[in-house]
PDB file of C-alpha atoms in Angstrom:
ATOM      1  CA  LEU A   1       0.141  -0.059   0.071  1.00 92.00           C
ATOM      2  CA  ASN A   2       2.796   2.450   0.897  1.00 94.00           C
ATOM      3  CA  ILE A   3       4.677   1.737  -2.378  1.00 95.00           C
ATOM      4  CA  LEU A   4       1.342   2.388  -4.261  1.00 95.00           C
ATOM      5  CA  LEU A   5       0.608   5.720  -2.440  1.00 95.00           C
ATOM      6  CA  SER A   6       4.143   6.600  -3.221  1.00 95.00           C
ATOM      7  CA  PHE A   7       3.873   6.121  -6.900  1.00 95.00           C
ATOM      8  CA  ALA A   8       0.608   7.889  -6.859  1.00 96.00           C
ATOM      9  CA  GLN A   9       2.246  10.883  -5.028  1.00 96.00           C
ATOM     10  CA  PHE A  10       5.067  10.849  -7.737  1.00 96.00           C
ATOM     11  CA  GLU A  11       2.514  10.981 -10.528  1.00 97.00           C
ATOM     12  CA  ARG A  12       0.686  13.887  -9.008  1.00 96.00           C
ATOM     13  CA  GLU A  13       4.121  15.653  -8.766  1.00 96.00           C
ATOM     14  CA  ILE A  14       4.996  14.962 -12.418  1.00 97.00           C
ATOM     15  CA  ILE A  15       1.322  15.993 -13.541  1.00 97.00           C
ATOM     16  CA  GLY A  16       1.734  19.190 -11.853  1.00 96.00           C
ATOM     17  CA  GLU A  17       5.090  19.940 -13.365  1.00 97.00           C
ATOM     18  CA  ARG A  18       3.681  19.056 -17.073  1.00 97.00           C
ATOM     19  CA  ILE A  19       0.996  21.482 -16.456  1.00 95.00           C
ATOM     20  CA  ARG A  20       3.293  24.426 -15.201  1.00 94.00           C
ATOM     21  CA  ASP A  21       5.638  23.733 -18.160  1.00 95.00           C
ATOM     22  CA  LYS A  22       2.618  23.672 -20.670  1.00 95.00           C
ATOM     23  CA  ILE A  23       1.409  26.959 -19.247  1.00 93.00           C
ATOM     24  CA  ALA A  24       4.978  28.571 -19.404  1.00 94.00           C
ATOM     25  CA  ALA A  25       5.456  27.310 -23.116  1.00 95.00           C
ATOM     26  CA  ALA A  26       2.077  28.832 -24.046  1.00 93.00           C
ATOM     27  CA  LYS A  27       3.100  32.207 -22.337  1.00 94.00           C
ATOM     28  CA  LYS A  28       6.161  32.153 -24.252  1.00 94.00           C
ATOM     29  CA  LYS A  29       4.196  32.102 -27.357  1.00 94.00           C
ATOM     30  CA  GLY A  30       2.195  35.011 -26.019  1.00 93.00           C
ATOM     31  CA  LYS A  31      -0.917  32.874 -25.645  1.00 93.00           C
ATOM     32  CA  TYR A  32      -3.749  33.861 -23.177  1.00 91.00           C
ATOM     33  CA  THR A  33      -3.858  31.191 -20.930  1.00 90.00           C
ATOM     34  CA  GLY A  34      -7.521  31.872 -18.963  1.00 85.00           C
ATOM     35  CA  GLY A  35      -8.517  33.374 -15.931  1.00 85.00           C
ATOM     36  CA  HIS A  36     -11.147  36.020 -15.136  1.00 84.00           C
ATOM     37  CA  PRO A  37     -11.786  38.115 -18.131  1.00 83.00           C
ATOM     38  CA  ILE A  38     -10.210  41.553 -18.181  1.00 92.00           C
ATOM     39  CA  LEU A  39     -11.885  44.970 -18.950  1.00 95.00           C
ATOM     40  CA  GLY A  40     -11.140  45.785 -22.365  1.00 94.00           C
ATOM     41  CA  TYR A  41     -11.058  42.431 -23.833  1.00 94.00           C
ATOM     42  CA  ASP A  42     -13.377  39.578 -24.515  1.00 91.00           C
ATOM     43  CA  SER A  43     -12.058  35.875 -24.568  1.00 88.00           C
ATOM     44  CA  ILE A  44     -13.085  33.774 -27.228  1.00 88.00           C
ATOM     45  CA  LYS A  45     -11.739  30.244 -27.670  1.00 87.00           C
ATOM     46  CA  ALA A  46      -8.572  30.930 -25.459  1.00 85.00           C
ATOM     47  CA  LYS A  47      -7.733  34.190 -27.286  1.00 91.00           C
ATOM     48  CA  LEU A  48      -8.225  37.813 -26.392  1.00 93.00           C
ATOM     49  CA  TYR A  49     -10.196  39.903 -28.730  1.00 94.00           C
ATOM     50  CA  VAL A  50     -10.464  43.779 -28.035  1.00 95.00           C
ATOM     51  CA  ASN A  51     -14.132  44.817 -26.929  1.00 94.00           C
ATOM     52  CA  ALA A  52     -14.336  48.333 -28.338  1.00 94.00           C
ATOM     53  CA  ASP A  53     -16.752  50.003 -25.808  1.00 94.00           C
ATOM     54  CA  GLU A  54     -14.590  48.542 -22.987  1.00 94.00           C
ATOM     55  CA  ALA A  55     -11.332  49.576 -24.368  1.00 95.00           C
ATOM     56  CA  LYS A  56     -12.494  53.166 -24.617  1.00 96.00           C
ATOM     57  CA  THR A  57     -13.097  52.806 -20.696  1.00 95.00           C
ATOM     58  CA  VAL A  58      -9.687  51.448 -20.198  1.00 96.00           C
ATOM     59  CA  GLN A  59      -8.209  54.564 -22.188  1.00 96.00           C
ATOM     60  CA  HIS A  60     -10.436  56.899 -20.188  1.00 96.00           C
ATOM     61  CA  ILE A  61      -9.022  55.147 -16.846  1.00 96.00           C
ATOM     62  CA  PHE A  62      -5.229  55.625 -17.983  1.00 96.00           C
ATOM     63  CA  ARG A  63      -5.850  59.421 -19.360  1.00 96.00           C
ATOM     64  CA  ARG A  64      -7.760  60.329 -15.924  1.00 96.00           C
ATOM     65  CA  PHE A  65      -5.112  58.759 -13.897  1.00 95.00           C
ATOM     66  CA  LEU A  66      -2.373  60.676 -15.563  1.00 95.00           C
ATOM     67  CA  ILE A  67      -4.312  63.782 -14.618  1.00 95.00           C
ATOM     68  CA  LEU A  68      -5.531  62.948 -11.070  1.00 93.00           C
ATOM     69  CA  ARG A  69      -2.393  60.864 -10.100  1.00 91.00           C
ATOM     70  CA  SER A  70      -4.417  58.999  -7.608  1.00 91.00           C
ATOM     71  CA  PRO A  71      -6.226  55.422  -7.992  1.00 93.00           C
ATOM     72  CA  MET A  72      -8.457  56.294  -4.836  1.00 93.00           C
ATOM     73  CA  ASN A  73      -9.811  59.381  -6.518  1.00 93.00           C
ATOM     74  CA  LEU A  74     -10.172  57.932  -9.627  1.00 95.00           C
ATOM     75  CA  ALA A  75     -12.253  54.990  -8.377  1.00 95.00           C
ATOM     76  CA  ARG A  76     -14.496  57.613  -6.637  1.00 95.00           C
ATOM     77  CA  GLU A  77     -14.806  59.759 -10.144  1.00 96.00           C
ATOM     78  CA  LEU A  78     -15.654  56.434 -11.907  1.00 96.00           C
ATOM     79  CA  ASN A  79     -18.250  55.479  -9.415  1.00 95.00           C
ATOM     80  CA  ALA A  80     -19.860  58.959  -9.568  1.00 96.00           C
ATOM     81  CA  GLU A  81     -19.953  58.778 -13.490  1.00 95.00           C
ATOM     82  CA  GLY A  82     -21.537  55.367 -13.196  1.00 94.00           C
ATOM     83  CA  ILE A  83     -18.759  53.779 -15.401  1.00 94.00           C
ATOM     84  CA  LYS A  84     -18.851  50.098 -14.939  1.00 90.00           C
ATOM     85  CA  GLY A  85     -16.454  47.482 -14.664  1.00 91.00           C
ATOM     86  CA  LYS A  86     -16.181  44.021 -16.609  1.00 92.00           C
ATOM     87  CA  SER A  87     -19.414  41.859 -16.514  1.00 90.00           C
ATOM     88  CA  TRP A  88     -19.087  38.352 -17.563  1.00 86.00           C
ATOM     89  CA  THR A  89     -20.372  34.857 -17.493  1.00 86.00           C
ATOM     90  CA  SER A  90     -18.550  31.786 -16.240  1.00 84.00           C
ATOM     91  CA  ALA A  91     -18.208  28.681 -18.238  1.00 81.00           C
ATOM     92  CA  LYS A  92     -20.833  27.050 -15.794  1.00 89.00           C
ATOM     93  CA  GLY A  93     -23.124  30.007 -16.535  1.00 89.00           C
ATOM     94  CA  LYS A  94     -22.925  32.034 -13.426  1.00 92.00           C
ATOM     95  CA  VAL A  95     -23.199  35.775 -14.319  1.00 92.00           C
ATOM     96  CA  HIS A  96     -20.685  38.128 -12.381  1.00 91.00           C
ATOM     97  CA  PRO A  97     -22.076  41.654 -12.439  1.00 92.00           C
ATOM     98  CA  PRO A  98     -19.525  44.591 -12.434  1.00 93.00           C
ATOM     99  CA  ARG A  99     -18.357  45.761  -9.055  1.00 91.00           C
ATOM    100  CA  PRO A 100     -18.072  49.127  -7.815  1.00 93.00           C
ATOM    101  CA  TRP A 101     -14.772  50.730  -8.507  1.00 95.00           C
ATOM    102  CA  ASN A 102     -12.031  50.543  -5.502  1.00 93.00           C
ATOM    103  CA  LYS A 103      -8.522  51.494  -5.030  1.00 92.00           C
ATOM    104  CA  GLN A 104      -7.350  47.888  -5.912  1.00 93.00           C
ATOM    105  CA  SER A 105      -9.451  47.557  -8.936  1.00 94.00           C
ATOM    106  CA  VAL A 106      -7.976  50.758 -10.562  1.00 95.00           C
ATOM    107  CA  TYR A 107      -4.493  49.785  -9.600  1.00 93.00           C
ATOM    108  CA  SER A 108      -4.837  46.408 -11.128  1.00 94.00           C
ATOM    109  CA  ILE A 109      -6.090  47.741 -14.627  1.00 95.00           C
ATOM    110  CA  LEU A 110      -3.153  50.419 -14.297  1.00 95.00           C
ATOM    111  CA  ASN A 111      -0.637  47.644 -13.786  1.00 94.00           C
ATOM    112  CA  ASN A 112      -1.826  45.205 -16.193  1.00 95.00           C
ATOM    113  CA  ARG A 113       0.766  44.635 -18.958  1.00 95.00           C
ATOM    114  CA  LYS A 114      -1.988  42.927 -21.159  1.00 95.00           C
ATOM    115  CA  TYR A 115      -3.069  46.325 -22.065  1.00 96.00           C
ATOM    116  CA  LEU A 116       0.199  46.835 -23.799  1.00 95.00           C
ATOM    117  CA  GLY A 117      -0.391  43.711 -25.691  1.00 94.00           C
ATOM    118  CA  GLU A 118       2.110  41.532 -23.543  1.00 95.00           C
ATOM    119  CA  ILE A 119       1.774  38.549 -21.629  1.00 94.00           C
ATOM    120  CA  THR A 120       3.702  38.045 -18.078  1.00 93.00           C
ATOM    121  CA  HIS A 121       4.994  34.980 -16.669  1.00 93.00           C
ATOM    122  CA  PHE A 122       6.425  35.613 -12.989  1.00 91.00           C
ATOM    123  CA  ASP A 123       8.868  38.108 -13.690  1.00 90.00           C
ATOM    124  CA  LYS A 124       9.265  37.382 -17.501  1.00 93.00           C
ATOM    125  CA  ILE A 125       7.215  39.573 -20.252  1.00 94.00           C
ATOM    126  CA  TYR A 126       6.561  38.147 -23.474  1.00 95.00           C
ATOM    127  CA  PRO A 127       4.941  39.937 -26.815  1.00 95.00           C
ATOM    128  CA  GLY A 128       1.304  38.657 -26.633  1.00 93.00           C
ATOM    129  CA  GLU A 129      -0.960  37.630 -29.618  1.00 93.00           C
ATOM    130  CA  HIS A 130      -3.778  40.137 -28.976  1.00 94.00           C
ATOM    131  CA  GLU A 131      -3.918  43.865 -29.621  1.00 95.00           C
ATOM    132  CA  ALA A 132      -2.649  46.462 -27.238  1.00 95.00           C
ATOM    133  CA  ILE A 133      -5.340  48.959 -25.989  1.00 96.00           C
ATOM    134  CA  ILE A 134      -2.713  51.346 -24.405  1.00 95.00           C
ATOM    135  CA  ASP A 135       0.475  52.865 -26.118  1.00 95.00           C
ATOM    136  CA  GLN A 136       4.129  52.660 -24.627  1.00 96.00           C
ATOM    137  CA  LYS A 137       4.162  56.253 -23.858  1.00 96.00           C
ATOM    138  CA  THR A 138       0.961  56.254 -21.726  1.00 96.00           C
ATOM    139  CA  TRP A 139       1.949  53.129 -20.139  1.00 95.00           C
ATOM    140  CA  ASP A 140       5.298  54.578 -19.073  1.00 95.00           C
ATOM    141  CA  GLN A 141       3.815  57.860 -17.713  1.00 94.00           C
ATOM    142  CA  ALA A 142       1.411  55.762 -15.290  1.00 94.00           C
ATOM    143  CA  GLN A 143       4.252  53.670 -14.235  1.00 93.00           C
ATOM    144  CA  GLU A 144       6.172  56.751 -13.615  1.00 92.00           C
ATOM    145  CA  ILE A 145       3.460  57.767 -11.097  1.00 91.00           C
ATOM    146  CA  PHE A 146       3.622  54.899  -9.431  1.00 87.00           C
ATOM    147  CA  SER A 147       7.411  54.822  -9.069  1.00 86.00           C
ATOM    148  CA  GLU A 148       7.048  58.116  -7.019  1.00 81.00           C
ATOM    149  CA  ASN A 149       7.494  57.354  -3.278  1.00 57.00           C
ATOM    150  CA  SER A 150       4.109  55.947  -2.438  1.00 62.00           C
ATOM    151  CA  HIS A 151       4.223  57.046   1.092  1.00 56.00           C
ATOM    152  CA  SER A 152       4.806  60.697   0.121  1.00 59.00           C
ATOM    153  CA  ARG A 153       1.762  60.342  -2.263  1.00 55.00           C
ATOM    154  CA  ALA A 154      -0.406  58.852   0.430  1.00 58.00           C
ATOM    155  CA  LYS A 155       0.629  61.292   3.102  1.00 59.00           C
ATOM    156  CA  GLN A 156      -0.248  64.086   0.812  1.00 58.00           C
ATOM    157  CA  SER A 157      -3.762  62.773   0.254  1.00 55.00           C
ATOM    158  CA  ARG A 158      -4.301  62.268   3.973  1.00 60.00           C
ATOM    159  CA  CYS A 159      -2.835  65.758   5.119  1.00 58.00           C
ATOM    160  CA  LYS A 160      -5.822  67.789   4.219  1.00 60.00           C
ATOM    161  CA  THR A 161      -6.344  69.100   7.651  1.00 63.00           C
ATOM    162  CA  PRO A 162      -3.478  70.226   9.801  1.00 67.00           C
ATOM    163  CA  SER A 163      -3.395  68.530  13.234  1.00 71.00           C
ATOM    164  CA  ILE A 164      -1.496  70.128  16.060  1.00 72.00           C
ATOM    165  CA  LEU A 165      -1.136  67.033  18.048  1.00 73.00           C
ATOM    166  CA  LYS A 166      -0.442  64.734  15.108  1.00 71.00           C
ATOM    167  CA  GLY A 167       2.509  62.301  16.106  1.00 68.00           C
ATOM    168  CA  ILE A 168       2.531  63.231  19.682  1.00 76.00           C
ATOM    169  CA  LEU A 169      -0.657  61.810  21.218  1.00 78.00           C
ATOM    170  CA  ARG A 170      -0.701  58.148  21.667  1.00 79.00           C
ATOM    171  CA  CYS A 171      -3.078  55.619  22.904  1.00 82.00           C
ATOM    172  CA  GLY A 172      -2.527  54.598  26.485  1.00 80.00           C
ATOM    173  CA  HIS A 173      -3.458  51.109  25.985  1.00 79.00           C
ATOM    174  CA  CYS A 174      -2.039  49.767  22.709  1.00 80.00           C
ATOM    175  CA  ASP A 175       0.497  52.898  21.965  1.00 75.00           C
ATOM    176  CA  SER A 176      -0.901  53.378  18.514  1.00 76.00           C
ATOM    177  CA  SER A 177      -1.260  57.301  17.337  1.00 75.00           C
ATOM    178  CA  MET A 178      -4.341  58.728  17.506  1.00 70.00           C
TER     179      MET A 178
END
């Protein structure tokens, strides 16, 4: 029994390696390997095709980010304007309606290299089979904003009202700042 279990475990490990190798090879060729559909593209038979209406939304998000320089403010603006995210139906038929925008959802769009027409696999980047929605110049400008010290950008957004005792007053119980 132990010998059979050892062979079964070994076979599972071999199958896992083969799957990882197959995904890596597909990404090297620039193929889309699945996952949740992203805004701006439709997945048809394991290929990404540009959805013209959603692509305009993605371009709008990048343009507004270059002006606002804040994912949080951009998320608030998108929600206020009623701009929707991606709505999709799973293979099992479950409908996933668009969610309200938040900082993370905006951030994930602004850092997704698929919009440049590229595919990533861990830290490697490959040219993709799909068409780009964003040009390299716009991408570089957005990434330059992110490369600024994120702490200083966050501090600027939080420092709207001056506080005289800021950094001085602390909680007597947990010693966190008040």
